[in-house]
PDB file of C-alpha atoms in Angstrom:
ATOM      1  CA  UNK A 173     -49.586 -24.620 -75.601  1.00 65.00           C
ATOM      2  CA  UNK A 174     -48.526 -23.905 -71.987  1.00 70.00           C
ATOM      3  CA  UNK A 175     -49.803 -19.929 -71.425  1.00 76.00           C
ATOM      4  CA  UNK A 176     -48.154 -17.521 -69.414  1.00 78.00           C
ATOM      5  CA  UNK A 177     -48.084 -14.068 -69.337  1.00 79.00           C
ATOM      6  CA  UNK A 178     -45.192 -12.525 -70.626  1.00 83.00           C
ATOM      7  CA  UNK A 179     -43.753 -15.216 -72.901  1.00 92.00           C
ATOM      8  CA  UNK A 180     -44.545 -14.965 -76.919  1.00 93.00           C
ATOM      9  CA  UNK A 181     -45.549 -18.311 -79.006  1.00 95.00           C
ATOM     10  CA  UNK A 182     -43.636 -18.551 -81.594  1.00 97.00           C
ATOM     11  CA  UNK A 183     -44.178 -20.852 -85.018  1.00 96.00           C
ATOM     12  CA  UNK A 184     -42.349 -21.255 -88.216  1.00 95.00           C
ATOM     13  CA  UNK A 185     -43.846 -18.687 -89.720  1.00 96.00           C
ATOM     14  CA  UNK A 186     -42.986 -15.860 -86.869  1.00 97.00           C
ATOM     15  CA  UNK A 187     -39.370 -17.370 -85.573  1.00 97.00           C
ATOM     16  CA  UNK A 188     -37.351 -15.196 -87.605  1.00 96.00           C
ATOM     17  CA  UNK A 189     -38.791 -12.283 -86.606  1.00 96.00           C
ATOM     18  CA  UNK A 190     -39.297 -12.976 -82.844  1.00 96.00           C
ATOM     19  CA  UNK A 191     -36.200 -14.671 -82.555  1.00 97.00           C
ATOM     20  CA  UNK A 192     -33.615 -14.627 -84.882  1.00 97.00           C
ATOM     21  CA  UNK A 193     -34.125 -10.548 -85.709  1.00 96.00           C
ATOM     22  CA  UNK A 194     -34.973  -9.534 -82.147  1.00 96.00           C
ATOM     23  CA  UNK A 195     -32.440  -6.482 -80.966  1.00 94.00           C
ATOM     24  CA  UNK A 196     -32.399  -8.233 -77.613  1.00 95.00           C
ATOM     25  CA  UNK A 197     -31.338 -11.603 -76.470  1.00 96.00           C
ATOM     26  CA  UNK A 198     -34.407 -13.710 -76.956  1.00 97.00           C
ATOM     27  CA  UNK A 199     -34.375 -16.962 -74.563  1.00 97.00           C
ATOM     28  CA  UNK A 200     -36.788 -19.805 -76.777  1.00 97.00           C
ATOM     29  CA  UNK A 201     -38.515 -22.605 -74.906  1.00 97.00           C
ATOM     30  CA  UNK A 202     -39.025 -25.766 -76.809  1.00 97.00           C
ATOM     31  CA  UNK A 203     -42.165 -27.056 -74.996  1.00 96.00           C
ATOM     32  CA  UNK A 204     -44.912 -29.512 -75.275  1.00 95.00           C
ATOM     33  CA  UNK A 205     -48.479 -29.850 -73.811  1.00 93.00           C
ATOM     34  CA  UNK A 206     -48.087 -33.337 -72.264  1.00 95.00           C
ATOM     35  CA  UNK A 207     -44.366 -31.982 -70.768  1.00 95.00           C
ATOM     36  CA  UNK A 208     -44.774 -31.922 -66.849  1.00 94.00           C
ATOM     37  CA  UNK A 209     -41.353 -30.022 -66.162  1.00 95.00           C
ATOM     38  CA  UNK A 210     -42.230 -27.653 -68.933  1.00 94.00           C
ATOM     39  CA  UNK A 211     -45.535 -26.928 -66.731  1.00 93.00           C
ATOM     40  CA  UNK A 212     -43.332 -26.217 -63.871  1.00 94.00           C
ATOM     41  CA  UNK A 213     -41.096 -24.016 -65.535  1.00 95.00           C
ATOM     42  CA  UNK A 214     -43.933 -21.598 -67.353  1.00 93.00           C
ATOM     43  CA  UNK A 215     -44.490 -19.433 -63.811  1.00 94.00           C
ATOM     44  CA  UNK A 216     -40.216 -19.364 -63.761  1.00 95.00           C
ATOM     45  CA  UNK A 217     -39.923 -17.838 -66.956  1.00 96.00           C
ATOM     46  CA  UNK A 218     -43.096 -15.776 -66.949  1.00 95.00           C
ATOM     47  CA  UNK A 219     -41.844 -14.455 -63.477  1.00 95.00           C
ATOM     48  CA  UNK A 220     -38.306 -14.318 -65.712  1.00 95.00           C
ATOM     49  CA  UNK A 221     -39.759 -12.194 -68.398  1.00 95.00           C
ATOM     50  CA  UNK A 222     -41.430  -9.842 -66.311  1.00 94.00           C
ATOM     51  CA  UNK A 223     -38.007  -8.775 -64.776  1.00 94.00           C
ATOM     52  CA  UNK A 224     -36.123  -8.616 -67.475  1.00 94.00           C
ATOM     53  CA  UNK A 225     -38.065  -7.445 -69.866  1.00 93.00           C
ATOM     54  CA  UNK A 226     -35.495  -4.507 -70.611  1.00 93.00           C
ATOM     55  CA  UNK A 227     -32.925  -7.801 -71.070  1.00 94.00           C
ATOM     56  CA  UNK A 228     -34.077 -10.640 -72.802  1.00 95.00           C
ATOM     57  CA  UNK A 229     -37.111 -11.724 -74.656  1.00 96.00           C
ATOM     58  CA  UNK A 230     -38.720 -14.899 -73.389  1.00 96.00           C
ATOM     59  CA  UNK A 231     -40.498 -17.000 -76.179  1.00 97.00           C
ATOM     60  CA  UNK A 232     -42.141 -20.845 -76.613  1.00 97.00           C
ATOM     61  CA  UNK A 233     -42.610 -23.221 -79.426  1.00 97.00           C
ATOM     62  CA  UNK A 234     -44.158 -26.279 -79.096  1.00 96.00           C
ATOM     63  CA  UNK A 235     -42.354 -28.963 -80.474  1.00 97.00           C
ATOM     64  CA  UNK A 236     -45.214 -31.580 -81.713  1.00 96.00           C
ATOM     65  CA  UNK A 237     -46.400 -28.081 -83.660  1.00 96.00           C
ATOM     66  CA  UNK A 238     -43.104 -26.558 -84.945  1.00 95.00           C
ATOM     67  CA  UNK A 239     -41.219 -30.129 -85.729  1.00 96.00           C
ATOM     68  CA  UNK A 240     -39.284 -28.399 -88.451  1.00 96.00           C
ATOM     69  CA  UNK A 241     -37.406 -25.527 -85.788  1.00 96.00           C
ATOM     70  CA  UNK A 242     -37.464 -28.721 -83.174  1.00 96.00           C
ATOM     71  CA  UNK A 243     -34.711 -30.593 -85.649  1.00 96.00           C
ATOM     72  CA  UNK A 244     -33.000 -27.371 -87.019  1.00 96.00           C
ATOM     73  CA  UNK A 245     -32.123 -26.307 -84.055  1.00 97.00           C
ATOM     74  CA  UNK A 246     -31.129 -30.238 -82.350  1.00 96.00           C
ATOM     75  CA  UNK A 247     -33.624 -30.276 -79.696  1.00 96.00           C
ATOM     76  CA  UNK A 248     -33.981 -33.331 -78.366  1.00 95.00           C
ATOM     77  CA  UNK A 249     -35.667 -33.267 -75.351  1.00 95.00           C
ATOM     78  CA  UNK A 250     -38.470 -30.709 -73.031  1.00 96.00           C
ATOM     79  CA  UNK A 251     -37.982 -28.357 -71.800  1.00 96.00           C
ATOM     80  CA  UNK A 252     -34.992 -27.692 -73.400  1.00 97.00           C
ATOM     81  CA  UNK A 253     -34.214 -23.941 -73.498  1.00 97.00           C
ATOM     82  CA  UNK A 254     -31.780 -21.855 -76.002  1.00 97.00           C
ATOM     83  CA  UNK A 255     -30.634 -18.272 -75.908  1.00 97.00           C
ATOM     84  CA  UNK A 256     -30.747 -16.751 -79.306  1.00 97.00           C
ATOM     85  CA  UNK A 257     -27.896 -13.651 -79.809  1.00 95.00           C
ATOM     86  CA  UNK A 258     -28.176 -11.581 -83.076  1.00 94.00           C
ATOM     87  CA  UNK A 259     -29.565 -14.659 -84.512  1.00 94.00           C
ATOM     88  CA  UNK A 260     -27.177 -17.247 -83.436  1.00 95.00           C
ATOM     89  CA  UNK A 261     -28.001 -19.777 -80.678  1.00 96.00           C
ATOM     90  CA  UNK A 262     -24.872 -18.814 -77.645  1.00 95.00           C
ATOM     91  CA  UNK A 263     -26.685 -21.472 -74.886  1.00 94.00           C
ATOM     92  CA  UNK A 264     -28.691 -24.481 -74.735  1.00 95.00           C
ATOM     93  CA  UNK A 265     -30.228 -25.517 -70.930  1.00 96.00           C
ATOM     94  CA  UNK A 266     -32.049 -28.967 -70.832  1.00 96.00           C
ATOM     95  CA  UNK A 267     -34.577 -29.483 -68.008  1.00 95.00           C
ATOM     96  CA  UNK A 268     -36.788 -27.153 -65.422  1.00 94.00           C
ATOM     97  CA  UNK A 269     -35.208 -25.375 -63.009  1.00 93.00           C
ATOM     98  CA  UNK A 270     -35.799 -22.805 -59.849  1.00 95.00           C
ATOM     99  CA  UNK A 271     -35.668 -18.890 -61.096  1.00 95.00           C
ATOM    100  CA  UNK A 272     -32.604 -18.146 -59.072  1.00 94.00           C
ATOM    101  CA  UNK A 273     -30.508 -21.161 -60.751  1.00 96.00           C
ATOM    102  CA  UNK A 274     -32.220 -20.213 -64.305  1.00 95.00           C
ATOM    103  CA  UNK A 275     -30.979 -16.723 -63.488  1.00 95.00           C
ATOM    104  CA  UNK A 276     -27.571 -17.725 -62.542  1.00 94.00           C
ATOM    105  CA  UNK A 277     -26.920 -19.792 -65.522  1.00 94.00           C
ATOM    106  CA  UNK A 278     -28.518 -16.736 -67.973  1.00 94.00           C
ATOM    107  CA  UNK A 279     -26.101 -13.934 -66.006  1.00 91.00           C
ATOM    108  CA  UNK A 280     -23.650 -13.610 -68.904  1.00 89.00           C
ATOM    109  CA  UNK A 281     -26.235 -13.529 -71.449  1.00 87.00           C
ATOM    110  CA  UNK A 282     -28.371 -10.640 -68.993  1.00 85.00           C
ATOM    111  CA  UNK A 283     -24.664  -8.535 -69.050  1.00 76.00           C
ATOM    112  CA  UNK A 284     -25.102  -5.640 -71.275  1.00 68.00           C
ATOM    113  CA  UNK A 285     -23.055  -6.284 -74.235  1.00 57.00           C
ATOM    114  CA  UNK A 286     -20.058  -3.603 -74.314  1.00 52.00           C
ATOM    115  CA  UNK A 287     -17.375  -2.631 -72.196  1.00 47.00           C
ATOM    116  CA  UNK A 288     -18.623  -2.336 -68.628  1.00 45.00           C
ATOM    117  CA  UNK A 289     -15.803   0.270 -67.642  1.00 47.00           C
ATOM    118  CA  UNK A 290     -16.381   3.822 -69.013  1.00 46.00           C
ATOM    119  CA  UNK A 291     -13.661   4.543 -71.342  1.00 46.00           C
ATOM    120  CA  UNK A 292     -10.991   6.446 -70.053  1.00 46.00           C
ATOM    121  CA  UNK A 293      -8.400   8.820 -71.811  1.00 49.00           C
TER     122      UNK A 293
END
């Protein structure tokens, strides 16, 4: 497994609780060790995680470990990664990409959840 600081591995026996139960918005990277683009994405999302920590959770499961969560969840290809909301998967990004695009792309999911106006009587 690809290890950066930061970012959680997750298995089968530990997804439910790092992922599907996690308060936060928890973004899951389906990774492998012979994945290139998955090597040039680690420093992105452990740079990601750092940042937002107060935001979203950044996790990785490696697919020739976890096959079981790989099929579940359709993943088809590396890196491909999902964004996990009160247990349901809301996004699904395939392929590496530069922090500011990854962060662009993850902006809705980053918005606080709630009305962003006060309320007003």
């Amino acid at each position: 497994m690809i290890r950066t600081e930061g970012v959680t591995d997750v298995t089968e026996e530990t997804f439910e609780a790092e992922v599907l139960e996690s308060a936060l918005p928890v973004l899951v990277q389906f990774t492998a060790e012979w994945c290139g683009p998955c090597r040039q994405l680690a420093p992105v999302l452990g740079a990601i995680a750092r940042q937002e920590a107060d935001r979203i959770r950044i996790v990785q499961l490696d697919v020739d470990r976890e096959p079981g969560i790989t099929v579940r969840y359709g993943v088809l290809a590396t890196p491909t990664l999902m964004v996990f909301r009160a247990g349901e998967p809301v996004r699904s990004i395939v392929g590496a990409r530069p922090k500011r695009k990854l962060l662009k792309e993850l902006e809705d999911v980053l918005a606080p959840a709630g009305p962003t106006e006060p309320h007003r009587p």
